PDB file of C-alpha atoms in Angstrom:
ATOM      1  CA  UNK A   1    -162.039 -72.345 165.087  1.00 67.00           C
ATOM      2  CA  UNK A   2    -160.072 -73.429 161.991  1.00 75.00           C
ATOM      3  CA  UNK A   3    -156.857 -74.825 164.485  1.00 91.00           C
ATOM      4  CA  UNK A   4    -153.681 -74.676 161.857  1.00 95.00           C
ATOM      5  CA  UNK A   5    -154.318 -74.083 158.288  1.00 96.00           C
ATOM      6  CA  UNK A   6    -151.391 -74.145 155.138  1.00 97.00           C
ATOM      7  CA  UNK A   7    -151.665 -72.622 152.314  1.00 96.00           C
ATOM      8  CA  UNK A   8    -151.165 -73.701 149.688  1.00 96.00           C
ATOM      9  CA  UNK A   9    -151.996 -77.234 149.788  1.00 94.00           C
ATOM     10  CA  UNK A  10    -150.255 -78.313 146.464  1.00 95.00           C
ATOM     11  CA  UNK A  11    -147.218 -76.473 144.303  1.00 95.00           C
ATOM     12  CA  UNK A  12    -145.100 -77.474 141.615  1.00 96.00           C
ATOM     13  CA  UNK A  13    -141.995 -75.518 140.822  1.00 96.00           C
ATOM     14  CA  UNK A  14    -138.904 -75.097 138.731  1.00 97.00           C
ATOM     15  CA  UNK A  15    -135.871 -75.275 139.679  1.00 97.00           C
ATOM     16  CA  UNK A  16    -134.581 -71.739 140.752  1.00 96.00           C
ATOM     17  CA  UNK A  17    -138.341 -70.306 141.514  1.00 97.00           C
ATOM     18  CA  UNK A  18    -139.135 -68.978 144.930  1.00 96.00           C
ATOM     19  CA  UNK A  19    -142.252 -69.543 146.919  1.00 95.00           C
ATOM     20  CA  UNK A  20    -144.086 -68.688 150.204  1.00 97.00           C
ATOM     21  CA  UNK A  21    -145.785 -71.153 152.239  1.00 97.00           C
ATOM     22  CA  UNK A  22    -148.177 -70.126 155.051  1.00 97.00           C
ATOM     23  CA  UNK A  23    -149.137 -71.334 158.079  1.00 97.00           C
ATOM     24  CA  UNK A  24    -151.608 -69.781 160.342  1.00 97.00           C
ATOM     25  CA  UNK A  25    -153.362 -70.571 164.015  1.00 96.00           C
ATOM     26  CA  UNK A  26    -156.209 -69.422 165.554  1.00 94.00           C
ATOM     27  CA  UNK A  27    -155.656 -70.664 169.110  1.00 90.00           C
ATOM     28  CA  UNK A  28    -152.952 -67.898 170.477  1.00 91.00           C
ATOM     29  CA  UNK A  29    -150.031 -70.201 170.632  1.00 91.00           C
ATOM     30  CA  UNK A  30    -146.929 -68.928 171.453  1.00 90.00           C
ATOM     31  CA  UNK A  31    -144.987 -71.280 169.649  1.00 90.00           C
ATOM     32  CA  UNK A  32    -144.915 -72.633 165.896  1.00 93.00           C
ATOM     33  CA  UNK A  33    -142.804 -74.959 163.897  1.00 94.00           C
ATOM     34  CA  UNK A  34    -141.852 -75.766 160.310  1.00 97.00           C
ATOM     35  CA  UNK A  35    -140.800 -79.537 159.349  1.00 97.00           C
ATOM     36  CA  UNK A  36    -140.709 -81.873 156.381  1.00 97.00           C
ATOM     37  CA  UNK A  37    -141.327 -84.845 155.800  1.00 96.00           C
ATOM     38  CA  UNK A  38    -139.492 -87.393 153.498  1.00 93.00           C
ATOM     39  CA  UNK A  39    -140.114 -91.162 153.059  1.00 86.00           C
ATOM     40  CA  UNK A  40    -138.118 -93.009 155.553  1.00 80.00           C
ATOM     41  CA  UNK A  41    -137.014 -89.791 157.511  1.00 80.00           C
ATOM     42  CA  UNK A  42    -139.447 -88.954 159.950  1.00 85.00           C
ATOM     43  CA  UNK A  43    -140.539 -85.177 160.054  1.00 92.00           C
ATOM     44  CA  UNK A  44    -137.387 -83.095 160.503  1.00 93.00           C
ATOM     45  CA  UNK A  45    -137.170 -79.549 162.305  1.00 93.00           C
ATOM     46  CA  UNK A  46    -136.782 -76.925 159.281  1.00 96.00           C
ATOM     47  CA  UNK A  47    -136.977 -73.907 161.646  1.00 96.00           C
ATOM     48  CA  UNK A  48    -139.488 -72.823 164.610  1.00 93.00           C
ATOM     49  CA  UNK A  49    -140.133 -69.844 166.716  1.00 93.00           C
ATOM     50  CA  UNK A  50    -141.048 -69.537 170.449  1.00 88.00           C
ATOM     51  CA  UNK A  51    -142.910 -65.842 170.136  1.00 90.00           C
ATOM     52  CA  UNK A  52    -143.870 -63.213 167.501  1.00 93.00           C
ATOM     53  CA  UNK A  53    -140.686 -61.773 166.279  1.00 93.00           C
ATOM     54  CA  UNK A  54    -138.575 -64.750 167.158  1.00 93.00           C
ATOM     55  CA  UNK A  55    -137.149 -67.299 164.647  1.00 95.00           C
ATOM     56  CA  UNK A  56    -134.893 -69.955 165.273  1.00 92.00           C
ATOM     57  CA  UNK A  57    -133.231 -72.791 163.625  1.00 93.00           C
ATOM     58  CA  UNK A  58    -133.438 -76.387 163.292  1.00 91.00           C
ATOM     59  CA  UNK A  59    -132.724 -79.314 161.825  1.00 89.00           C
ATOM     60  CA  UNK A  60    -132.416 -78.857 158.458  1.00 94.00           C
ATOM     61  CA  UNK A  61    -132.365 -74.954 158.122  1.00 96.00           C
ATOM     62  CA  UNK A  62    -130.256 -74.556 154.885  1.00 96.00           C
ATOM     63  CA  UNK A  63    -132.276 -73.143 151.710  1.00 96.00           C
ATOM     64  CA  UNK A  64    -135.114 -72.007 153.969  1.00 97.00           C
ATOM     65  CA  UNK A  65    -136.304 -68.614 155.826  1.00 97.00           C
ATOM     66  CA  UNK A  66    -139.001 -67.640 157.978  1.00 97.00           C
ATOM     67  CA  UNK A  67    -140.864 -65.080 159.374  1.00 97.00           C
ATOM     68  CA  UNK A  68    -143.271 -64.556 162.331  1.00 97.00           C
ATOM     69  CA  UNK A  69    -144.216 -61.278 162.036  1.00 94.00           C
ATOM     70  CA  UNK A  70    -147.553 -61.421 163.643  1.00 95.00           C
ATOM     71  CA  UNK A  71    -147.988 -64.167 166.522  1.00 95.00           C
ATOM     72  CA  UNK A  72    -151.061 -66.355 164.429  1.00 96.00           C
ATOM     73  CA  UNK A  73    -148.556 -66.556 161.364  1.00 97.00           C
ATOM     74  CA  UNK A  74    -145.351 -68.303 160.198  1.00 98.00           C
ATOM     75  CA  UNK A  75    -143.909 -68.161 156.639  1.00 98.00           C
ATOM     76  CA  UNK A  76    -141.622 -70.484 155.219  1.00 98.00           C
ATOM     77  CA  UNK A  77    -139.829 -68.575 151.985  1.00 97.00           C
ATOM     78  CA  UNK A  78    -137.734 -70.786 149.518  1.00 96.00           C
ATOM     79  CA  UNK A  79    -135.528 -68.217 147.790  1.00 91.00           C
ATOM     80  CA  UNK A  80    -134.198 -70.568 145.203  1.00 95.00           C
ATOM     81  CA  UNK A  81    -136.074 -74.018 144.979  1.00 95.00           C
ATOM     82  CA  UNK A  82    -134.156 -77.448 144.180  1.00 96.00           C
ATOM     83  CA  UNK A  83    -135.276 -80.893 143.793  1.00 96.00           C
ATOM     84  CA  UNK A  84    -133.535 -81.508 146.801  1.00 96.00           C
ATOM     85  CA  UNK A  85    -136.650 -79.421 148.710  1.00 97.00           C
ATOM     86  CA  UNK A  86    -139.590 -81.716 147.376  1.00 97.00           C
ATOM     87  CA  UNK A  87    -141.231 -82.935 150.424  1.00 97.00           C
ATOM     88  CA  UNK A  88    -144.133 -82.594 152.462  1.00 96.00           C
ATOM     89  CA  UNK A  89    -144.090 -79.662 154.476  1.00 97.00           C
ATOM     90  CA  UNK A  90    -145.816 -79.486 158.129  1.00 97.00           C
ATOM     91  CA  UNK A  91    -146.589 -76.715 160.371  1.00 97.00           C
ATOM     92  CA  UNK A  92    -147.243 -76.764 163.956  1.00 94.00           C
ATOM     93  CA  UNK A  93    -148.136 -74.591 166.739  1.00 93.00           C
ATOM     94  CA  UNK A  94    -148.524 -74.940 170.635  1.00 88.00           C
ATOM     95  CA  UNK A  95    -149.141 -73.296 173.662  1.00 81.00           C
ATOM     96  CA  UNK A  96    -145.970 -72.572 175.963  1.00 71.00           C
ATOM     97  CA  UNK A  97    -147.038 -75.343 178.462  1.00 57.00           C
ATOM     98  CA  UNK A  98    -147.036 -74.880 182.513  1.00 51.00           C
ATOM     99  CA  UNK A  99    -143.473 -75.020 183.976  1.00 51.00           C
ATOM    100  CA  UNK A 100    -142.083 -75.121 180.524  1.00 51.00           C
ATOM    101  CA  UNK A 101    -142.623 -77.784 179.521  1.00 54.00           C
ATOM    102  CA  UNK A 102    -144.962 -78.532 175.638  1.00 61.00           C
ATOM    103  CA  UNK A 103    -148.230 -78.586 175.319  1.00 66.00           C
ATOM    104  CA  UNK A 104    -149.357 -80.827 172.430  1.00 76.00           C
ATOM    105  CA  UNK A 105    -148.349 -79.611 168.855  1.00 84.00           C
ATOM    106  CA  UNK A 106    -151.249 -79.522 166.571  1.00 89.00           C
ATOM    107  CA  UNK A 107    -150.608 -79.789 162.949  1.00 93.00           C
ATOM    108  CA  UNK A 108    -151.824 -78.361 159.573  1.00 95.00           C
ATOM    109  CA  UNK A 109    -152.840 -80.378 156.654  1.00 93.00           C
ATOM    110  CA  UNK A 110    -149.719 -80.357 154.834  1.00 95.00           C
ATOM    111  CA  UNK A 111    -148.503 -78.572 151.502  1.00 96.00           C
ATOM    112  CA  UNK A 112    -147.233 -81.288 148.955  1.00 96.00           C
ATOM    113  CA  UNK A 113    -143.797 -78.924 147.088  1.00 97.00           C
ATOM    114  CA  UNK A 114    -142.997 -80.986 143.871  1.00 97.00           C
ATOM    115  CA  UNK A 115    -139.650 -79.219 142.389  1.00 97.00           C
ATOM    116  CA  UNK A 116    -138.590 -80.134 138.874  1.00 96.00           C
TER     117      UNK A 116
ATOM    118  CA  UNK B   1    -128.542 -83.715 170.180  1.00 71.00           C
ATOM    119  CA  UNK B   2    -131.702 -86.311 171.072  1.00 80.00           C
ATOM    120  CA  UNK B   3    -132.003 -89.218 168.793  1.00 90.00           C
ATOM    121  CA  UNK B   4    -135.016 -91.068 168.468  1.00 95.00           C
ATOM    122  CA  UNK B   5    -134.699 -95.023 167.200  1.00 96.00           C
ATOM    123  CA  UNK B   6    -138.015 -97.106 165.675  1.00 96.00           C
ATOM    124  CA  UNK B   7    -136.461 -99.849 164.542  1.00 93.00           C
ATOM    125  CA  UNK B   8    -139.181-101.344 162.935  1.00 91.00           C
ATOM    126  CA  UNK B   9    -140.232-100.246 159.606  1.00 92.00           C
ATOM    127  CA  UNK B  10    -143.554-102.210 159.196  1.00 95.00           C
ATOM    128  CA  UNK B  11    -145.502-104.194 161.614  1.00 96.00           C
ATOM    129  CA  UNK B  12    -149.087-105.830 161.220  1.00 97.00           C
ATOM    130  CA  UNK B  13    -151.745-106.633 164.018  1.00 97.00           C
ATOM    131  CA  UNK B  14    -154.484-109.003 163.457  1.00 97.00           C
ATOM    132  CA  UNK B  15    -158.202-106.962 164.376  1.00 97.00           C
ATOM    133  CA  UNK B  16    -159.099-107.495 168.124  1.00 97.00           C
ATOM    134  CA  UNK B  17    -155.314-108.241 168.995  1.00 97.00           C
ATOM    135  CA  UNK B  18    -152.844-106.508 170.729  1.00 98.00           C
ATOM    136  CA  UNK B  19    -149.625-104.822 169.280  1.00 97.00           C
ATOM    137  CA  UNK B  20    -146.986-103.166 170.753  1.00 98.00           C
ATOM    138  CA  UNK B  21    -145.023-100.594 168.762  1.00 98.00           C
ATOM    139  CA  UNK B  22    -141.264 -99.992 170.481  1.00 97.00           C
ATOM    140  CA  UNK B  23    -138.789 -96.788 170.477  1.00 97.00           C
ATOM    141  CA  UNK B  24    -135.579 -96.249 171.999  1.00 97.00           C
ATOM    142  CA  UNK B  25    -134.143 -92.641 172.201  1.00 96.00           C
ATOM    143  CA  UNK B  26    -130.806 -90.904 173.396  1.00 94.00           C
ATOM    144  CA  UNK B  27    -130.462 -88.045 175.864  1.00 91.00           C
ATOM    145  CA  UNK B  28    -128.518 -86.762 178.313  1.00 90.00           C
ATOM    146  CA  UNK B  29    -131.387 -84.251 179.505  1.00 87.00           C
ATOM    147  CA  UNK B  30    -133.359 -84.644 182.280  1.00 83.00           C
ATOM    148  CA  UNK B  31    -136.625 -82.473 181.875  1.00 80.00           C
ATOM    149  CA  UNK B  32    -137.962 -83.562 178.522  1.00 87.00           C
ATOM    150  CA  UNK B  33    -140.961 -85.523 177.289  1.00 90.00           C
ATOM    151  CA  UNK B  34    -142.200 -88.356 174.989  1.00 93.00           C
ATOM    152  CA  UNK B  35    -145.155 -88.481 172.535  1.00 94.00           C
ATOM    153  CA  UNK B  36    -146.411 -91.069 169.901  1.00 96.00           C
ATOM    154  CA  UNK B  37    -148.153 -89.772 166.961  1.00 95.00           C
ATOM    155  CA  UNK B  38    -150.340 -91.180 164.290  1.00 96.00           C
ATOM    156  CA  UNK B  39    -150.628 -90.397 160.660  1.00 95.00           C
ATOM    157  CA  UNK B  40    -153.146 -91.650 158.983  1.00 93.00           C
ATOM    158  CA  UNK B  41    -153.375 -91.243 155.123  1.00 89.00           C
ATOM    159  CA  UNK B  42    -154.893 -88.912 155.312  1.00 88.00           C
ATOM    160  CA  UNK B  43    -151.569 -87.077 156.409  1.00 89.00           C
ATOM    161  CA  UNK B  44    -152.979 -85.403 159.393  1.00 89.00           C
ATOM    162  CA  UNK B  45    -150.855 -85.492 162.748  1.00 91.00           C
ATOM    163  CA  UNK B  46    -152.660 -86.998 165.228  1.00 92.00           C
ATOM    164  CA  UNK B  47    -151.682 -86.593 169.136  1.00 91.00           C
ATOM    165  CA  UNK B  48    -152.247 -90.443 170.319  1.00 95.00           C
ATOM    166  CA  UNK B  49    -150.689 -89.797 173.983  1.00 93.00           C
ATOM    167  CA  UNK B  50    -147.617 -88.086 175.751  1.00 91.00           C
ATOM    168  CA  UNK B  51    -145.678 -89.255 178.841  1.00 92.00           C
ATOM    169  CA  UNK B  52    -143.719 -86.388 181.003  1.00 88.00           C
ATOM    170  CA  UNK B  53    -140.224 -87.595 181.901  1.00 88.00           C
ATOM    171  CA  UNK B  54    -140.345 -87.158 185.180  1.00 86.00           C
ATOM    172  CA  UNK B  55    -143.684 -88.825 185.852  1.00 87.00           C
ATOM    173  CA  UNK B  56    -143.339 -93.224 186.615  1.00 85.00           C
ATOM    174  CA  UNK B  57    -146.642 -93.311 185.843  1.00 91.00           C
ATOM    175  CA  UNK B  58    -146.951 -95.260 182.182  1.00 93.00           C
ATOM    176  CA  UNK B  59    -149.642 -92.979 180.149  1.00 92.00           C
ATOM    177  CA  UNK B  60    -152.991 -94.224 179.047  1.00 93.00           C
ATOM    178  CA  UNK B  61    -155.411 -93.043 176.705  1.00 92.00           C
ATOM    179  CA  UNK B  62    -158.101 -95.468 175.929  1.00 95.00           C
ATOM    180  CA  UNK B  63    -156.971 -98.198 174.070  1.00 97.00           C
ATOM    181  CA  UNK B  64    -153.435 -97.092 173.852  1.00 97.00           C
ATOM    182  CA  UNK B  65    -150.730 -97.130 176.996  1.00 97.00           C
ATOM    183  CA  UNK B  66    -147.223 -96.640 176.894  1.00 97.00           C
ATOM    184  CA  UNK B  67    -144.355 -98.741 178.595  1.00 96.00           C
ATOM    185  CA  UNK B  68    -141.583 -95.745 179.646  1.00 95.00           C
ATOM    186  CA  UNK B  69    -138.679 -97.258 181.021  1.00 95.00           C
ATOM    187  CA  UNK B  70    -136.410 -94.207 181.742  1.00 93.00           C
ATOM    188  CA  UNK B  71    -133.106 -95.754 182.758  1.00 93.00           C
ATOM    189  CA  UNK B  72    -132.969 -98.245 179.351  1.00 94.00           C
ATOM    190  CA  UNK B  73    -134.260 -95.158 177.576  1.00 95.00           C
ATOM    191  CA  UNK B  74    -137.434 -97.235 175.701  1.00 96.00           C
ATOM    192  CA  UNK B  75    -141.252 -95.936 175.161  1.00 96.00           C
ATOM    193  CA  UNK B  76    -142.946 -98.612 173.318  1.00 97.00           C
ATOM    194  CA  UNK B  77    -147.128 -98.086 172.550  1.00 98.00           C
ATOM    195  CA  UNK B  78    -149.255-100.713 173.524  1.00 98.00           C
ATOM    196  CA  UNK B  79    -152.464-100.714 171.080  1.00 98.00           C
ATOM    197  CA  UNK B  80    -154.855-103.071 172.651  1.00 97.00           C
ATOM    198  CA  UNK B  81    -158.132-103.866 170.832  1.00 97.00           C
ATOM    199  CA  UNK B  82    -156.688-103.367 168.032  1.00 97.00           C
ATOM    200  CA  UNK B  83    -159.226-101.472 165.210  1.00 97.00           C
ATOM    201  CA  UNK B  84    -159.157-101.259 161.383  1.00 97.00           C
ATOM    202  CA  UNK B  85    -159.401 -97.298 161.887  1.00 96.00           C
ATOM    203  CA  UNK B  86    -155.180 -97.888 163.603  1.00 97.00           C
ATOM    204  CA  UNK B  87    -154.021 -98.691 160.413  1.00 97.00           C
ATOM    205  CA  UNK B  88    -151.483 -95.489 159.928  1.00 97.00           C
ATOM    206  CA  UNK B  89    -147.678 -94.814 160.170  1.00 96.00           C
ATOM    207  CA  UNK B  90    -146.801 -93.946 163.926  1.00 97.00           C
ATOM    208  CA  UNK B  91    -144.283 -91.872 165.251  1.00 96.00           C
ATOM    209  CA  UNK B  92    -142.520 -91.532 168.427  1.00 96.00           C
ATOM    210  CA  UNK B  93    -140.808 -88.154 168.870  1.00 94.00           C
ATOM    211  CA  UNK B  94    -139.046 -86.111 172.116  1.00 92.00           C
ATOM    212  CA  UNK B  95    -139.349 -83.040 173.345  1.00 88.00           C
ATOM    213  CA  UNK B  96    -136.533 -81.261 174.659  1.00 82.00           C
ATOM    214  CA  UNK B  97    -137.088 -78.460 178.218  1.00 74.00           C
ATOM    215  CA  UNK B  98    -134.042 -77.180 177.200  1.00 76.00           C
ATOM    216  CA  UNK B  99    -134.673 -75.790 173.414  1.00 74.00           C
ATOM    217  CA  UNK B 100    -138.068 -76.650 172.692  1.00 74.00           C
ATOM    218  CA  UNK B 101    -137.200 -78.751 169.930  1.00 81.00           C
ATOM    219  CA  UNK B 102    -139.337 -81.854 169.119  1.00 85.00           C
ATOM    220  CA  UNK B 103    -136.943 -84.895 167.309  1.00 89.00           C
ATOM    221  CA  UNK B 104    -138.952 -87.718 165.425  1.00 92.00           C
ATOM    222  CA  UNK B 105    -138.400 -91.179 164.941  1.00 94.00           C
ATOM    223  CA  UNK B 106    -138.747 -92.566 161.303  1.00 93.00           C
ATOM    224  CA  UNK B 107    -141.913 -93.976 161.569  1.00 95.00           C
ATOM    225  CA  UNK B 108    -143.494 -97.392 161.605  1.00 96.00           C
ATOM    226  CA  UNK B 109    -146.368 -98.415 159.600  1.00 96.00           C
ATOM    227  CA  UNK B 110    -148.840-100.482 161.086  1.00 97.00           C
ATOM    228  CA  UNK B 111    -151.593-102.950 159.233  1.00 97.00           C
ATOM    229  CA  UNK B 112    -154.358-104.393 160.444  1.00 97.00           C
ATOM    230  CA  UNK B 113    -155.507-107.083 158.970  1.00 96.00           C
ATOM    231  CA  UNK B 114    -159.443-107.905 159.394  1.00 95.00           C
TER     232      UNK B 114
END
């Protein structure tokens, strides 16, 4: 049982490149999320999705996409990388937790996105 | 939209002691919930406990216990005991029922000094 695994750990881009960053779970959750993380700012909501085949947005959506196309993955596309985008990038998942309500959200590694 | 408030960037805990960690937030929901998370750096995400809104029970895990007080809007994490291994930024963050959206606070980064 691997929990939530990102790949790839480390990337360095130019401006303009695009990239893919995966996230996959092995426990069935229904739910997965996408944030960053900046110094001083927390981790903010990029985007998340509540089922396979559902996306949503949050936070800070602009200059990102995603995909859930099969429930145990999310992807996190960058069309056209800025310097604004480095950051540490987080995925989560969870189950759908009785009566609604979460269940904890357990988090990948990281991926450390350098853009020059 | 929730906002979450640490308003303390840096605190530091002599080892044995006892430290309390504070956060404020802003809702106007009534079915949401509370965590405090741990990052180590290591940069892992570490569940350290959750409190349910509508519980008036203060969560405990261990060494760690929360003071909710729902009508001032505070959850503040009580680290008793205090280890070298707590040395980490913490975060407190909300869930909302409504959109399933978890809001973090900036973070606080806590030393313990030996």
């Amino acid at each position: 049982n691997a929990g939530v695994t990102q790949t790839p750990k480390f990337r360095v881009l130019k401006t303009g490149q695009s990239m893919t960053l995966l996230c996959a779970q092995d426990m069935n959750h229904e739910y997965m999320y996408w944030y960053r993380q900046d110094p001083g700012m927390g981790l903010r909501l990029i985007h998340y999705s509540v089922g396979e085949g559902t996306t949503a947005k949050g936070e800070v959506p602009d200059g990102y996409n995603v995909s859930r196309l099969k429930k145990q993955n999310f992807l996190l596309g960058l069309e056209s990388a800025a310097p604004s985008q480095t950051s540490v990038y987080f995925c989560a998942s969870s189950y759908r937790g009785l009566a609604g309500g979460p269940d904890t959200q357990y988090f990948g590694p990281g991926t450390r996105l350098t853009v020059l | 939209a929730q906002t979450v408030t640490q308003s303390q960037p840096e605190m530091s805990v002599q080892e044995a002691e006892t430290v309390t960690l504070s956060c404020t937030y802003d809702t106007s929901e009534s079915d949401y919930y509370l965590f405090w998370y741990k990052q180590p750096p290591s940069r892992q995400m570490i569940l350290v406990i959750r409190q349910e809104a509508y519980k008036q029970q203060n969560a405990t895990e261990n060494r760690f216990s929360v003071n909710f007080q729902k009508a001032a809007k505070s959850f503040s994490l009580k680290i008793s005991d205090s280890q070298l291994g707590d040395a980490a930024m913490y975060f407190c963050a909300y869930y909302s029922g409504a959109n399933s959206k978890l809001t973090f606070g900036k973070g606080i980064t806590l030393s313990v000094r030996p």
